[in-house]
Structure formats: C-alpha cells, structure tokens
Backbone as a chain_set.jsonl record, in Angstrom:
{"seq": "MSEKIVFATNNAHKLEELREIAGSRLDILSLNDIDCHDDIPEDADTLRGNAIAKAMWVTERYGLACFADDTGLEVDALGGAPGVHSARYAPGKGHDSQANMRLLLENMKNVPSERRTARFRTVMALVYPGQEPECFEGVVEGSIADAPMGDGGFGYDPVFVPDGWNKSFGQASADEKNAISHRGRATAKLIVRLLG", "coords": {"N": [[17.681, 73.635, 79.711], [18.947, 75.911, 77.335], [17.236, 78.437, 75.443], [17.067, 78.475, 71.897], [17.808, 81.062, 69.699], [17.846, 83.36, 67.013], [20.132, 85.969, 66.326], [19.896, 88.623, 64.33], [22.399, 89.599, 62.849], [25.496, 90.552, 61.286], [27.555, 91.561, 62.535], [30.321, 91.025, 64.299], [31.237, 92.116, 66.699], [28.882, 93.077, 67.958], [27.525, 90.651, 68.269], [29.222, 89.215, 69.995], [29.112, 90.91, 72.219], [26.375, 90.716, 72.904], [26.189, 87.986, 73.504], [27.822, 87.93, 75.751], [26.297, 89.495, 77.517], [23.926, 88.001, 77.728], [24.847, 85.559, 78.656], [24.733, 82.167, 79.728], [22.087, 81.833, 79.516], [20.677, 82.038, 77.157], [20.85, 80.534, 73.937], [22.398, 81.968, 71.593], [22.227, 82.326, 68.219], [24.074, 83.155, 65.299], [23.631, 84.853, 62.115], [25.303, 83.565, 60.358], [25.502, 81.075, 61.605], [23.081, 79.907, 60.932], [23.346, 79.661, 58.298], [22.64, 81.878, 56.793], [23.136, 84.175, 54.411], [22.096, 86.382, 53.32], [21.578, 89.668, 51.98], [20.286, 91.641, 54.04], [17.726, 93.999, 53.921], [18.032, 97.36, 55.128], [16.391, 99.785, 55.18], [14.525, 101.398, 56.362], [13.068, 104.37, 57.85], [13.386, 104.719, 60.529], [14.887, 103.606, 63.627], [13.413, 101.612, 64.897], [11.828, 100.635, 62.78], [13.803, 99.509, 61.095], [14.84, 97.494, 62.793], [12.618, 95.799, 63.18], [12.122, 95.023, 60.515], [14.445, 93.556, 59.873], [14.377, 91.393, 61.732], [11.956, 90.168, 61.023], [12.488, 89.393, 58.407], [14.318, 87.268, 58.695], [12.821, 85.457, 60.309], [10.6, 84.921, 58.654], [11.81, 83.655, 56.472], [13.379, 81.574, 57.484], [12.003, 80.382, 59.502], [12.503, 80.597, 62.22], [12.651, 81.783, 65.618], [13.611, 85.123, 66.128], [15.698, 87.916, 66.878], [16.459, 91.334, 66.295], [18.494, 94.248, 66.058], [18.664, 97.817, 65.912], [20.785, 100.527, 66.057], [21.448, 103.851, 66.975], [23.362, 106.872, 67.042], [22.478, 109.797, 68.475], [22.857, 113.122, 68.072], [22.425, 116.12, 69.62], [23.148, 118.758, 68.804], [23.362, 118.4, 66.118], [20.854, 118.088, 65.194], [19.842, 115.59, 65.855], [21.159, 113.873, 64.181], [23.842, 111.474, 63.652], [21.849, 109.481, 63.835], [19.458, 107.236, 62.543], [21.086, 106.745, 60.419], [23.604, 106.147, 61.351], [25.528, 104.008, 61.018], [26.272, 104.289, 58.404], [27.187, 106.877, 57.989], [29.328, 108.462, 56.992], [30.297, 109.283, 53.613], [30.636, 106.852, 50.972], [31.306, 103.31, 50.497], [29.888, 100.669, 52.435], [30.497, 100.026, 55.976], [32.286, 102.198, 57.602], [33.82, 102.756, 60.369], [35.849, 104.473, 61.323], [35.887, 106.562, 59.444], [33.281, 107.495, 59.786], [33.445, 108.462, 62.426], [35.383, 110.466, 62.132], [34.021, 112.25, 60.413], [31.873, 112.979, 62.051], [33.231, 114.306, 64.174], [34.368, 116.384, 62.73], [32.049, 117.749, 61.931], [31.269, 118.628, 64.388], [33.15, 120.417, 65.268], [33.013, 123.192, 65.889], [31.266, 123.327, 67.958], [30.413, 124.191, 71.208], [31.397, 122.801, 74.443], [29.221, 122.55, 76.237], [27.092, 122.155, 74.569], [27.304, 119.693, 73.407], [25.772, 117.466, 73.788], [24.434, 114.141, 73.622], [23.056, 110.939, 72.681], [23.063, 107.383, 72.8], [20.925, 105.166, 71.211], [19.214, 102.146, 71.236], [17.095, 99.952, 69.546], [15.433, 96.957, 69.906], [13.95, 94.321, 68.171], [11.766, 91.633, 68.527], [10.78, 88.647, 67.084], [8.577, 86.017, 66.79], [7.713, 83.092, 64.927], [4.702, 83.586, 63.184], [3.725, 85.482, 64.949], [3.113, 88.842, 66.182], [5.576, 91.483, 65.997], [7.613, 92.41, 68.818], [8.932, 95.163, 70.612], [11.863, 96.54, 72.194], [13.522, 99.026, 74.001], [16.589, 100.745, 74.6], [18.437, 103.341, 76.142], [21.228, 105.495, 76.485], [22.449, 108.382, 77.927], [24.732, 111.046, 77.129], [27.74, 112.704, 76.05], [29.593, 114.2, 73.301], [32.989, 113.763, 72.806], [35.926, 115.855, 72.26], [37.876, 114.632, 70.815], [38.857, 111.303, 69.763], [38.98, 108.869, 72.393], [40.696, 106.276, 73.713], [40.719, 102.85, 72.495], [38.955, 100.821, 72.585], [35.823, 98.949, 72.415], [33.509, 99.7, 69.756], [32.521, 101.276, 66.626], [31.216, 104.435, 67.358], [32.178, 104.524, 69.919], [34.741, 105.49, 71.028], [34.401, 108.278, 71.05], [32.227, 108.869, 72.585], [31.065, 109.926, 75.648], [29.631, 108.767, 78.46], [27.046, 110.155, 80.573], [28.096, 111.271, 83.747], [30.481, 109.961, 83.684], [34.085, 110.128, 83.294], [35.423, 109.216, 81.182], [35.547, 107.678, 77.914], [33.305, 105.368, 76.173], [35.04, 103.91, 74.678], [37.226, 103.619, 76.303], [36.4, 102.022, 78.3], [35.933, 98.917, 80.095], [34.545, 95.825, 78.841], [32.643, 94.859, 80.66], [32.067, 97.159, 82.193], [30.944, 98.834, 80.25], [28.757, 97.248, 79.316], [27.179, 97.245, 81.58], [25.833, 99.662, 81.653], [25.116, 100.345, 79.093], [23.267, 101.298, 76.125], [22.588, 99.112, 74.466], [22.882, 97.08, 76.331], [20.82, 97.759, 78.114], [18.513, 97.528, 76.507], [18.765, 94.839, 75.866], [18.515, 93.654, 78.384], [15.795, 94.041, 78.886], [14.755, 92.515, 76.802], [15.68, 89.948, 77.549], [14.312, 89.55, 79.946], [11.764, 89.346, 78.886], [12.064, 87.017, 77.338], [12.883, 85.033, 79.148], [11.387, 85.376, 81.395]], "CA": [[18.238, 73.822, 78.378], [18.76, 77.292, 76.911], [16.418, 78.615, 74.243], [17.802, 78.88, 70.691], [17.21, 82.217, 69.045], [18.784, 83.969, 66.065], [20.378, 87.408, 66.372], [20.078, 88.986, 62.919], [23.51, 90.523, 62.66], [26.777, 90.058, 60.798], [28.543, 92.337, 63.282], [30.908, 90.128, 65.303], [31.307, 92.845, 67.975], [27.541, 93.057, 68.554], [27.209, 89.271, 68.642], [30.013, 88.904, 71.184], [28.567, 91.713, 73.31], [25.083, 90.13, 73.295], [26.435, 86.689, 74.149], [28.336, 88.238, 77.097], [25.188, 89.995, 78.331], [22.94, 86.933, 77.951], [25.469, 84.435, 79.344], [24.286, 80.823, 79.327], [20.621, 81.783, 79.57], [20.156, 81.9, 75.797], [21.767, 80.051, 72.914], [22.227, 82.965, 70.541], [22.799, 81.927, 66.935], [24.312, 84.247, 64.351], [23.146, 84.584, 60.759], [26.22, 82.572, 59.812], [25.169, 79.777, 62.202], [21.922, 79.325, 60.239], [23.695, 79.698, 56.879], [21.95, 83.006, 56.15], [24.108, 85.129, 53.868], [21.298, 87.366, 52.589], [21.808, 91.093, 52.229], [18.988, 92.022, 54.622], [17.537, 95.445, 53.75], [17.918, 98.263, 56.283], [16.086, 101.058, 54.52], [13.452, 102.113, 57.055], [13.518, 105.699, 58.285], [13.513, 104.736, 61.982], [15.588, 102.457, 64.212], [12.388, 100.588, 65.143], [11.464, 100.059, 61.49], [14.9, 98.643, 60.643], [14.932, 96.324, 63.667], [11.489, 94.911, 62.855], [12.308, 94.479, 59.166], [15.51, 92.547, 59.897], [13.915, 90.207, 62.463], [10.908, 89.512, 60.24], [13.142, 88.802, 57.237], [14.876, 85.97, 59.093], [11.75, 84.57, 60.778], [9.77, 84.504, 57.521], [12.55, 82.797, 55.541], [14.034, 80.434, 58.131], [11.067, 79.779, 60.44], [13.092, 80.595, 63.56], [12.53, 82.992, 66.433], [14.734, 85.995, 65.792], [15.665, 89.318, 67.281], [17.372, 92.192, 65.553], [18.566, 95.57, 66.656], [19.252, 98.916, 65.18], [21.317, 101.465, 67.031], [21.85, 105.121, 66.41], [23.9, 107.932, 67.883], [21.684, 111.012, 68.232], [23.596, 114.283, 68.567], [21.46, 117.223, 69.666], [23.611, 119.912, 68.019], [23.225, 118.047, 64.697], [19.445, 117.813, 64.928], [19.571, 114.156, 66.008], [22.033, 113.082, 63.299], [23.524, 110.687, 62.467], [20.604, 108.74, 64.037], [19.249, 105.968, 61.836], [22.157, 106.606, 59.42], [24.88, 106.117, 62.076], [26.507, 103.052, 60.473], [26.679, 104.71, 57.055], [27.174, 108.345, 58.076], [30.314, 109.005, 56.046], [30.087, 108.801, 52.252], [31.444, 105.695, 50.596], [30.646, 102.007, 50.566], [30.075, 99.862, 53.642], [30.465, 100.61, 57.318], [33.641, 102.607, 57.951], [33.689, 103.409, 61.674], [36.81, 105.576, 61.465], [35.404, 107.666, 58.611], [32.088, 108.027, 60.461], [33.875, 109.23, 63.594], [36.053, 111.68, 61.641], [33.001, 113.182, 59.914], [31.141, 113.493, 63.216], [34.065, 115.29, 64.872], [34.473, 117.549, 61.837], [30.774, 118.47, 62.008], [31.104, 119.138, 65.761], [34.366, 121.132, 65.681], [32.726, 124.52, 66.432], [30.194, 123.211, 68.954], [31.0, 124.266, 72.554], [31.236, 121.581, 75.253], [27.894, 122.451, 76.865], [26.084, 121.809, 73.552], [27.738, 118.459, 72.751], [24.957, 116.374, 74.338], [24.085, 113.099, 72.657], [22.638, 109.671, 73.303], [22.981, 106.157, 72.014], [19.621, 104.524, 71.346], [19.069, 100.835, 70.6], [15.771, 99.325, 69.525], [15.474, 95.533, 69.573], [12.669, 93.741, 67.782], [11.693, 90.19, 68.71], [9.715, 88.075, 66.257], [8.363, 84.57, 66.768], [6.897, 82.743, 63.757], [3.259, 83.723, 63.312], [3.336, 86.463, 65.97], [3.457, 90.245, 65.933], [6.856, 91.875, 66.596], [7.66, 93.159, 70.079], [10.132, 96.005, 70.604], [12.464, 96.902, 73.472], [14.424, 100.148, 73.735], [17.566, 101.143, 75.614], [19.045, 104.642, 75.844], [22.202, 106.025, 77.435], [22.739, 109.794, 77.652], [26.134, 111.403, 77.288], [28.189, 113.831, 75.225], [30.623, 113.881, 72.302], [34.319, 114.281, 73.147], [36.58, 116.645, 71.211], [38.751, 113.73, 70.05], [38.699, 109.922, 70.23], [39.685, 108.477, 73.622], [40.679, 104.827, 73.861], [40.518, 102.109, 71.247], [38.061, 99.698, 72.856], [34.478, 99.066, 71.865], [33.451, 99.787, 68.296], [31.698, 102.392, 66.172], [31.489, 105.762, 67.919], [32.512, 104.394, 71.344], [35.838, 106.329, 71.516], [34.055, 109.704, 71.177], [31.017, 109.013, 73.398], [31.308, 109.924, 77.094], [28.334, 108.676, 79.149], [26.831, 111.07, 81.694], [28.645, 110.817, 85.018], [31.804, 109.349, 83.459], [35.14, 111.014, 82.792], [36.095, 108.495, 80.108], [34.639, 107.278, 76.837], [33.024, 103.938, 76.049], [36.237, 103.306, 74.091], [38.196, 103.382, 77.374], [35.742, 101.194, 79.315], [35.961, 97.468, 79.914], [33.271, 95.297, 78.342], [31.702, 94.785, 81.787], [31.642, 98.522, 82.536], [30.061, 99.317, 79.196], [27.518, 96.466, 79.289], [26.366, 97.547, 82.756], [24.989, 100.863, 81.47], [24.961, 100.693, 77.677], [21.988, 101.271, 75.423], [22.315, 97.74, 74.044], [22.702, 96.322, 77.565], [19.496, 98.06, 78.665], [17.508, 96.913, 75.632], [18.905, 93.389, 75.995], [17.953, 93.248, 79.681], [14.334, 93.964, 78.702], [14.512, 91.361, 75.929], [15.914, 88.722, 78.303], [13.178, 89.414, 80.862], [10.641, 88.853, 78.066], [12.334, 85.651, 76.877], [13.109, 84.081, 80.239], [10.486, 85.64, 82.513]], "C": [[17.95, 75.25, 77.907], [17.985, 77.347, 75.588], [17.295, 79.055, 73.081], [17.067, 80.038, 70.035], [18.273, 82.853, 68.151], [18.899, 85.463, 66.342], [20.743, 87.817, 64.955], [21.162, 90.049, 62.771], [24.685, 89.796, 62.021], [27.912, 90.755, 61.534], [29.08, 91.477, 64.431], [30.992, 90.791, 66.67], [29.962, 92.801, 68.693], [27.2, 91.661, 69.07], [27.941, 88.883, 69.931], [29.46, 89.637, 72.404], [27.256, 91.108, 73.82], [25.26, 88.8, 74.0], [26.985, 86.892, 75.562], [27.202, 88.66, 78.023], [24.234, 88.859, 78.693], [23.523, 85.752, 78.72], [24.93, 83.11, 78.83], [22.767, 80.717, 79.257], [19.984, 81.602, 78.204], [21.245, 81.345, 74.896], [21.567, 80.946, 71.698], [22.985, 82.533, 69.295], [23.01, 83.165, 66.071], [23.669, 83.899, 63.016], [24.016, 83.516, 60.108], [25.888, 81.164, 60.324], [23.994, 79.099, 61.497], [22.114, 79.357, 58.717], [22.889, 80.753, 56.121], [23.011, 84.013, 55.721], [23.4, 86.188, 53.023], [21.767, 88.782, 52.919], [20.474, 91.653, 52.723], [18.827, 93.537, 54.528], [17.429, 96.179, 55.091], [17.595, 99.638, 55.741], [14.895, 101.786, 55.134], [13.978, 103.469, 57.524], [13.559, 105.839, 59.802], [14.298, 103.506, 62.443], [14.612, 101.299, 64.4], [12.027, 99.864, 63.84], [12.526, 99.114, 60.969], [14.986, 97.368, 61.473], [13.832, 95.313, 63.342], [11.706, 94.242, 61.499], [13.351, 93.368, 59.154], [15.043, 91.26, 60.58], [12.878, 89.44, 61.653], [11.488, 88.802, 59.018], [13.629, 87.393, 57.568], [13.762, 84.996, 59.487], [10.921, 84.047, 59.616], [10.499, 83.518, 56.61], [13.119, 81.53, 56.183], [13.156, 79.761, 59.188], [11.561, 79.724, 61.873], [12.755, 81.881, 64.3], [13.79, 83.825, 66.211], [14.573, 87.337, 66.48], [16.726, 90.067, 66.497], [17.405, 93.54, 66.237], [18.968, 96.584, 65.608], [19.626, 99.947, 66.226], [21.708, 102.74, 66.32], [22.439, 106.031, 67.475], [23.154, 109.206, 67.506], [22.381, 112.194, 68.894], [22.685, 115.501, 68.475], [21.867, 118.401, 68.782], [23.508, 119.668, 66.514], [21.789, 117.655, 64.368], [19.084, 116.338, 65.023], [20.379, 113.274, 65.081], [23.204, 112.536, 64.118], [22.296, 109.768, 62.605], [20.55, 107.423, 63.305], [20.339, 105.703, 60.789], [23.536, 106.443, 60.058], [25.925, 105.207, 61.445], [27.04, 103.481, 59.113], [26.711, 106.241, 56.956], [28.121, 108.969, 57.062], [30.03, 108.476, 54.647], [31.013, 107.624, 51.949], [30.681, 104.414, 50.846], [30.905, 101.345, 51.917], [30.015, 100.665, 54.923], [31.9, 100.949, 57.716], [33.586, 103.429, 59.236], [34.621, 104.608, 61.82], [36.358, 106.793, 60.658], [34.173, 108.313, 59.241], [32.48, 108.926, 61.626], [34.544, 110.539, 63.172], [35.038, 112.707, 61.167], [32.215, 113.788, 61.071], [31.955, 114.579, 63.92], [34.255, 116.547, 64.038], [33.204, 118.405, 61.932], [30.544, 119.105, 63.378], [32.218, 120.105, 66.162], [34.097, 122.514, 66.277], [31.633, 124.513, 67.493], [30.813, 123.227, 70.351], [30.611, 123.054, 73.412], [29.833, 121.447, 75.834], [26.785, 122.089, 75.866], [26.415, 120.5, 72.833], [26.963, 117.229, 73.259], [24.515, 115.417, 73.233], [23.583, 111.88, 73.418], [22.79, 108.556, 72.282], [21.609, 105.556, 72.272], [19.645, 103.199, 70.577], [17.614, 100.41, 70.67], [15.962, 97.881, 69.1], [14.07, 95.071, 69.254], [12.773, 92.228, 67.914], [10.513, 89.666, 67.91], [9.734, 86.553, 66.405], [7.515, 84.258, 65.545], [5.407, 82.865, 64.057], [2.789, 84.731, 64.347], [3.748, 87.867, 65.555], [4.807, 90.574, 66.581], [6.659, 92.583, 67.935], [8.964, 93.942, 70.085], [10.556, 96.407, 72.011], [13.52, 97.966, 73.189], [15.36, 100.383, 74.909], [18.238, 102.427, 75.187], [20.098, 104.938, 76.905], [22.564, 107.441, 76.984], [24.224, 110.064, 77.857], [26.474, 112.622, 76.459], [29.307, 113.355, 74.298], [31.934, 114.553, 72.704], [34.886, 115.092, 71.973], [37.438, 115.782, 70.296], [38.54, 112.314, 70.581], [39.543, 109.657, 71.479], [39.546, 106.964, 73.772], [40.41, 104.141, 72.539], [39.675, 100.857, 71.483], [36.696, 99.927, 72.227], [34.509, 99.06, 70.354], [32.573, 100.962, 67.922], [32.158, 103.713, 66.777], [31.945, 105.705, 69.377], [33.648, 105.311, 71.807], [35.499, 107.819, 71.66], [32.81, 109.934, 72.033], [31.364, 108.863, 74.877], [29.953, 109.881, 77.797], [28.242, 109.681, 80.291], [27.371, 110.454, 82.981], [30.004, 110.152, 84.904], [32.804, 110.416, 83.059], [35.989, 110.282, 81.761], [35.049, 108.062, 79.087], [34.311, 105.793, 76.931], [34.239, 103.199, 75.469], [37.325, 103.017, 75.108], [37.651, 102.43, 78.439], [35.974, 99.711, 79.037], [34.601, 97.024, 79.382], [32.238, 95.258, 79.458], [31.174, 96.159, 82.17], [30.623, 99.029, 81.513], [28.719, 98.586, 79.227], [26.594, 96.805, 80.45], [25.433, 98.735, 82.533], [24.608, 101.123, 80.014], [23.526, 100.587, 77.187], [21.623, 99.843, 75.027], [22.096, 96.85, 75.258], [21.311, 96.522, 78.15], [18.384, 97.435, 77.824], [17.547, 95.395, 75.767], [18.322, 92.889, 77.307], [16.436, 93.109, 79.578], [13.956, 92.76, 77.845], [14.644, 90.053, 76.714], [14.796, 88.482, 79.317], [11.974, 88.84, 80.1], [10.847, 87.385, 77.689], [12.341, 84.631, 78.007], [12.199, 84.313, 81.438], [11.252, 86.139, 83.7]], "O": [[16.832, 75.741, 78.064], [18.066, 76.449, 74.75], [18.168, 79.907, 73.247], [15.852, 79.99, 69.843], [19.454, 82.878, 68.496], [17.896, 86.142, 66.565], [21.781, 87.406, 64.435], [20.877, 91.233, 62.592], [24.851, 88.588, 62.189], [29.084, 90.569, 61.206], [28.379, 91.232, 65.413], [30.839, 90.123, 67.693], [29.901, 92.523, 69.89], [26.658, 91.507, 70.165], [27.351, 88.297, 70.839], [29.351, 89.062, 73.487], [27.05, 90.999, 75.029], [24.57, 88.511, 74.977], [26.661, 86.126, 76.47], [27.147, 88.237, 79.178], [23.784, 88.765, 79.835], [22.781, 85.016, 79.371], [24.698, 82.952, 77.631], [22.224, 79.649, 78.975], [18.877, 81.075, 78.098], [22.424, 81.652, 75.072], [20.678, 80.712, 70.879], [24.208, 82.391, 69.306], [22.217, 84.106, 66.112], [23.214, 82.772, 62.816], [23.511, 82.656, 59.385], [25.978, 80.187, 59.58], [23.91, 77.871, 61.462], [21.179, 79.115, 57.953], [22.507, 80.553, 54.968], [23.691, 84.619, 56.55], [23.996, 86.806, 52.141], [22.285, 89.044, 54.005], [19.639, 92.085, 51.929], [19.686, 94.282, 54.999], [16.825, 95.689, 56.045], [18.413, 100.554, 55.825], [14.321, 102.681, 54.514], [15.189, 103.685, 57.587], [13.745, 106.941, 60.317], [14.365, 102.499, 61.739], [14.936, 100.149, 64.103], [11.935, 98.637, 63.806], [12.208, 98.039, 60.459], [15.183, 96.283, 60.927], [14.092, 94.114, 63.243], [11.497, 93.038, 61.355], [13.16, 92.347, 58.494], [15.282, 90.165, 60.072], [12.911, 88.21, 61.598], [11.023, 87.725, 58.644], [13.384, 86.447, 56.82], [13.759, 83.844, 59.052], [10.571, 82.867, 59.585], [9.867, 82.634, 56.033], [13.318, 80.525, 55.501], [13.508, 78.705, 59.712], [11.094, 78.9, 62.661], [12.593, 82.937, 63.689], [14.894, 83.289, 66.118], [13.46, 87.835, 66.646], [17.745, 89.507, 66.094], [16.454, 93.927, 66.917], [19.532, 96.25, 64.566], [18.872, 100.202, 67.165], [22.231, 102.714, 65.206], [22.068, 105.969, 68.647], [23.195, 109.64, 66.355], [22.484, 112.263, 70.119], [22.231, 115.869, 67.392], [21.028, 118.977, 68.09], [23.559, 120.611, 65.725], [21.54, 116.969, 63.376], [18.149, 115.875, 64.369], [20.301, 112.049, 65.174], [23.523, 113.085, 65.173], [21.756, 109.321, 61.594], [21.454, 106.594, 63.414], [20.498, 104.573, 60.328], [24.546, 106.587, 59.368], [27.091, 105.588, 61.345], [28.134, 103.081, 58.717], [26.303, 106.813, 55.945], [27.749, 109.905, 56.354], [29.571, 107.343, 54.499], [32.041, 107.44, 52.6], [29.555, 104.429, 51.343], [31.999, 101.447, 52.471], [29.556, 101.806, 54.957], [32.65, 100.063, 58.128], [33.34, 104.635, 59.207], [34.233, 105.638, 62.373], [36.438, 107.924, 61.138], [34.037, 109.536, 59.231], [31.926, 110.012, 61.799], [34.308, 111.588, 63.772], [35.162, 113.894, 61.471], [31.927, 114.985, 61.066], [31.43, 115.648, 64.229], [34.298, 117.653, 64.578], [33.278, 119.631, 62.005], [29.723, 120.012, 63.516], [32.23, 120.573, 67.301], [34.885, 122.975, 67.103], [31.132, 125.568, 67.882], [31.648, 122.378, 70.661], [29.623, 122.375, 73.136], [29.307, 120.337, 75.914], [25.671, 121.755, 76.268], [25.866, 120.226, 71.765], [27.445, 116.1, 73.167], [24.263, 115.809, 72.094], [23.679, 111.81, 74.643], [22.663, 108.763, 71.075], [21.178, 105.449, 73.42], [20.049, 103.149, 69.415], [16.979, 100.496, 71.721], [16.573, 97.604, 68.068], [13.118, 95.387, 69.968], [13.746, 91.62, 67.469], [9.393, 90.162, 68.032], [10.751, 85.897, 66.179], [6.679, 85.073, 65.156], [4.911, 82.324, 65.045], [1.591, 84.837, 64.607], [4.611, 88.055, 64.698], [5.144, 89.997, 67.615], [5.659, 93.269, 68.147], [9.989, 93.446, 69.618], [9.724, 96.591, 72.899], [14.314, 97.831, 72.259], [14.97, 100.238, 76.068], [18.576, 102.599, 74.016], [19.888, 104.665, 78.087], [22.932, 107.672, 75.832], [24.886, 109.398, 78.653], [25.621, 113.468, 76.194], [29.881, 112.28, 74.474], [31.98, 115.764, 72.916], [34.388, 115.018, 70.85], [37.7, 116.145, 69.149], [38.095, 112.136, 71.715], [40.664, 110.15, 71.606], [38.445, 106.437, 73.934], [39.937, 104.759, 71.586], [39.686, 99.936, 70.666], [36.446, 100.954, 71.595], [35.412, 98.493, 69.74], [31.951, 101.58, 68.787], [33.337, 104.063, 66.716], [32.084, 106.751, 70.01], [33.543, 105.875, 72.896], [36.234, 108.551, 72.324], [32.379, 111.075, 72.193], [31.879, 107.833, 75.311], [29.201, 110.854, 77.74], [29.254, 110.017, 80.906], [27.141, 109.279, 83.27], [30.617, 109.814, 85.917], [32.432, 111.474, 82.55], [37.127, 110.668, 81.493], [33.847, 108.075, 79.351], [34.956, 105.051, 77.672], [34.439, 102.015, 75.736], [38.251, 102.257, 74.825], [38.365, 102.072, 79.375], [36.184, 99.306, 77.894], [33.623, 97.766, 79.467], [31.074, 95.588, 79.231], [29.984, 96.319, 82.442], [29.58, 99.578, 81.871], [27.665, 99.218, 79.171], [25.376, 96.674, 80.336], [24.368, 98.814, 83.146], [23.843, 102.047, 79.74], [22.696, 99.883, 77.761], [20.487, 99.41, 75.225], [21.236, 95.969, 75.239], [20.692, 95.571, 78.627], [17.429, 96.878, 78.364], [16.506, 94.739, 75.782], [17.703, 91.825, 77.349], [15.859, 92.167, 80.122], [12.972, 92.073, 78.117], [13.818, 89.153, 76.564], [14.38, 87.342, 79.525], [11.264, 87.969, 80.601], [9.9, 86.599, 77.719], [11.865, 83.507, 77.846], [12.228, 83.54, 82.395], [10.661, 86.417, 84.744]]}, "num_chains": 1, "name": "protein.A"}
C-alpha cells in the first residue's frame, strides 16, 4: 500500500509533475484533497525557509505528513534574481508567468550569450508530525534564451535552456524534463528518504 502524504501546493502543474515522478509509490494528496484552502504564507527570504514554513503549516494544522517545495530561477547576470521572488517577479497581483518571463527577458536584453548563465533550484522540505523538518535540494544548470522557445512546461521553462541541450524546457516532453529537472532531482532524494 502506498504512503499518503500531502504536497503543499495549489499549483496543478507541480502536482501533476510530482505525481508523474513518484508514480504509484506514493499517494500524493493536494491541499484541495484535504480541504485546505488557507493562504499559506511564503514570506521567508530563502527557498529553504519558504519550503519549511509551508510544510509545517499543513502538518501543524492537519496532523498529516507533508512536503512542500520552493523553486527559484537564479540568473547570474542579475545577481541571482529573481531567486526566491521568481513566482512574483513582475509587479502586480498573483503569479503571472508571462509577465515574469517578459520582465526577465527585458532585464537580460543587453546581456551577451556567454553571460546568460542561470540555474533552477528547488528545495523540498519534509515534515512529519512531531519531527524536525528535513530538506532536499535539486539544481539544474543552464542559460537564458533570447526569446521564449516552445509552449510546454510552465513558469520560465520556455526561456531556460539546460546545459548540453539545444532546446528549452518549454520544448521538452514531460519525461525529458523530469529526467534532469531541479524538481525531479529533489524529488528523487525525497522518494529515497520516504521509501528507502
């Protein structure tokens, strides 16, 4: 029987991606599945801090094992921005992926190709009731394209080209992306911890 665990996200793309990576080994519940409609704060100044805060919020209120992630795109030419602010990089309310991507490309317009290095970083925090949080990190190195390529994936995927690839995450199949992605790498470590 697979273990039930909550993934503290309202992002349907992330949930689907995690369920694909975990397969039948885990029964991953969404916040909706446990009737959690709280506005969980994400105001830490690090990816790790946000991931821990989200997982603990659910575990403390619902008494269930929970994991949460926070992911950031770190662009070297922008001093590591957008980083922890990746989901809310562009001004305005909510998470507007297109606006975020447009602002990133605008901020990168005068940066030559050799200085467009970047990485996606995911930190996952796992919390069991009454236990200290454990964290797992995944990183994939790459660079920022001059313009969006492809319409797959989500977030910054169409402008992120992983090292060794000649296409963006937005042009990759789910299997191709999951095989090397930051979230895939962090999830693999989490699954090893959960399932031995």
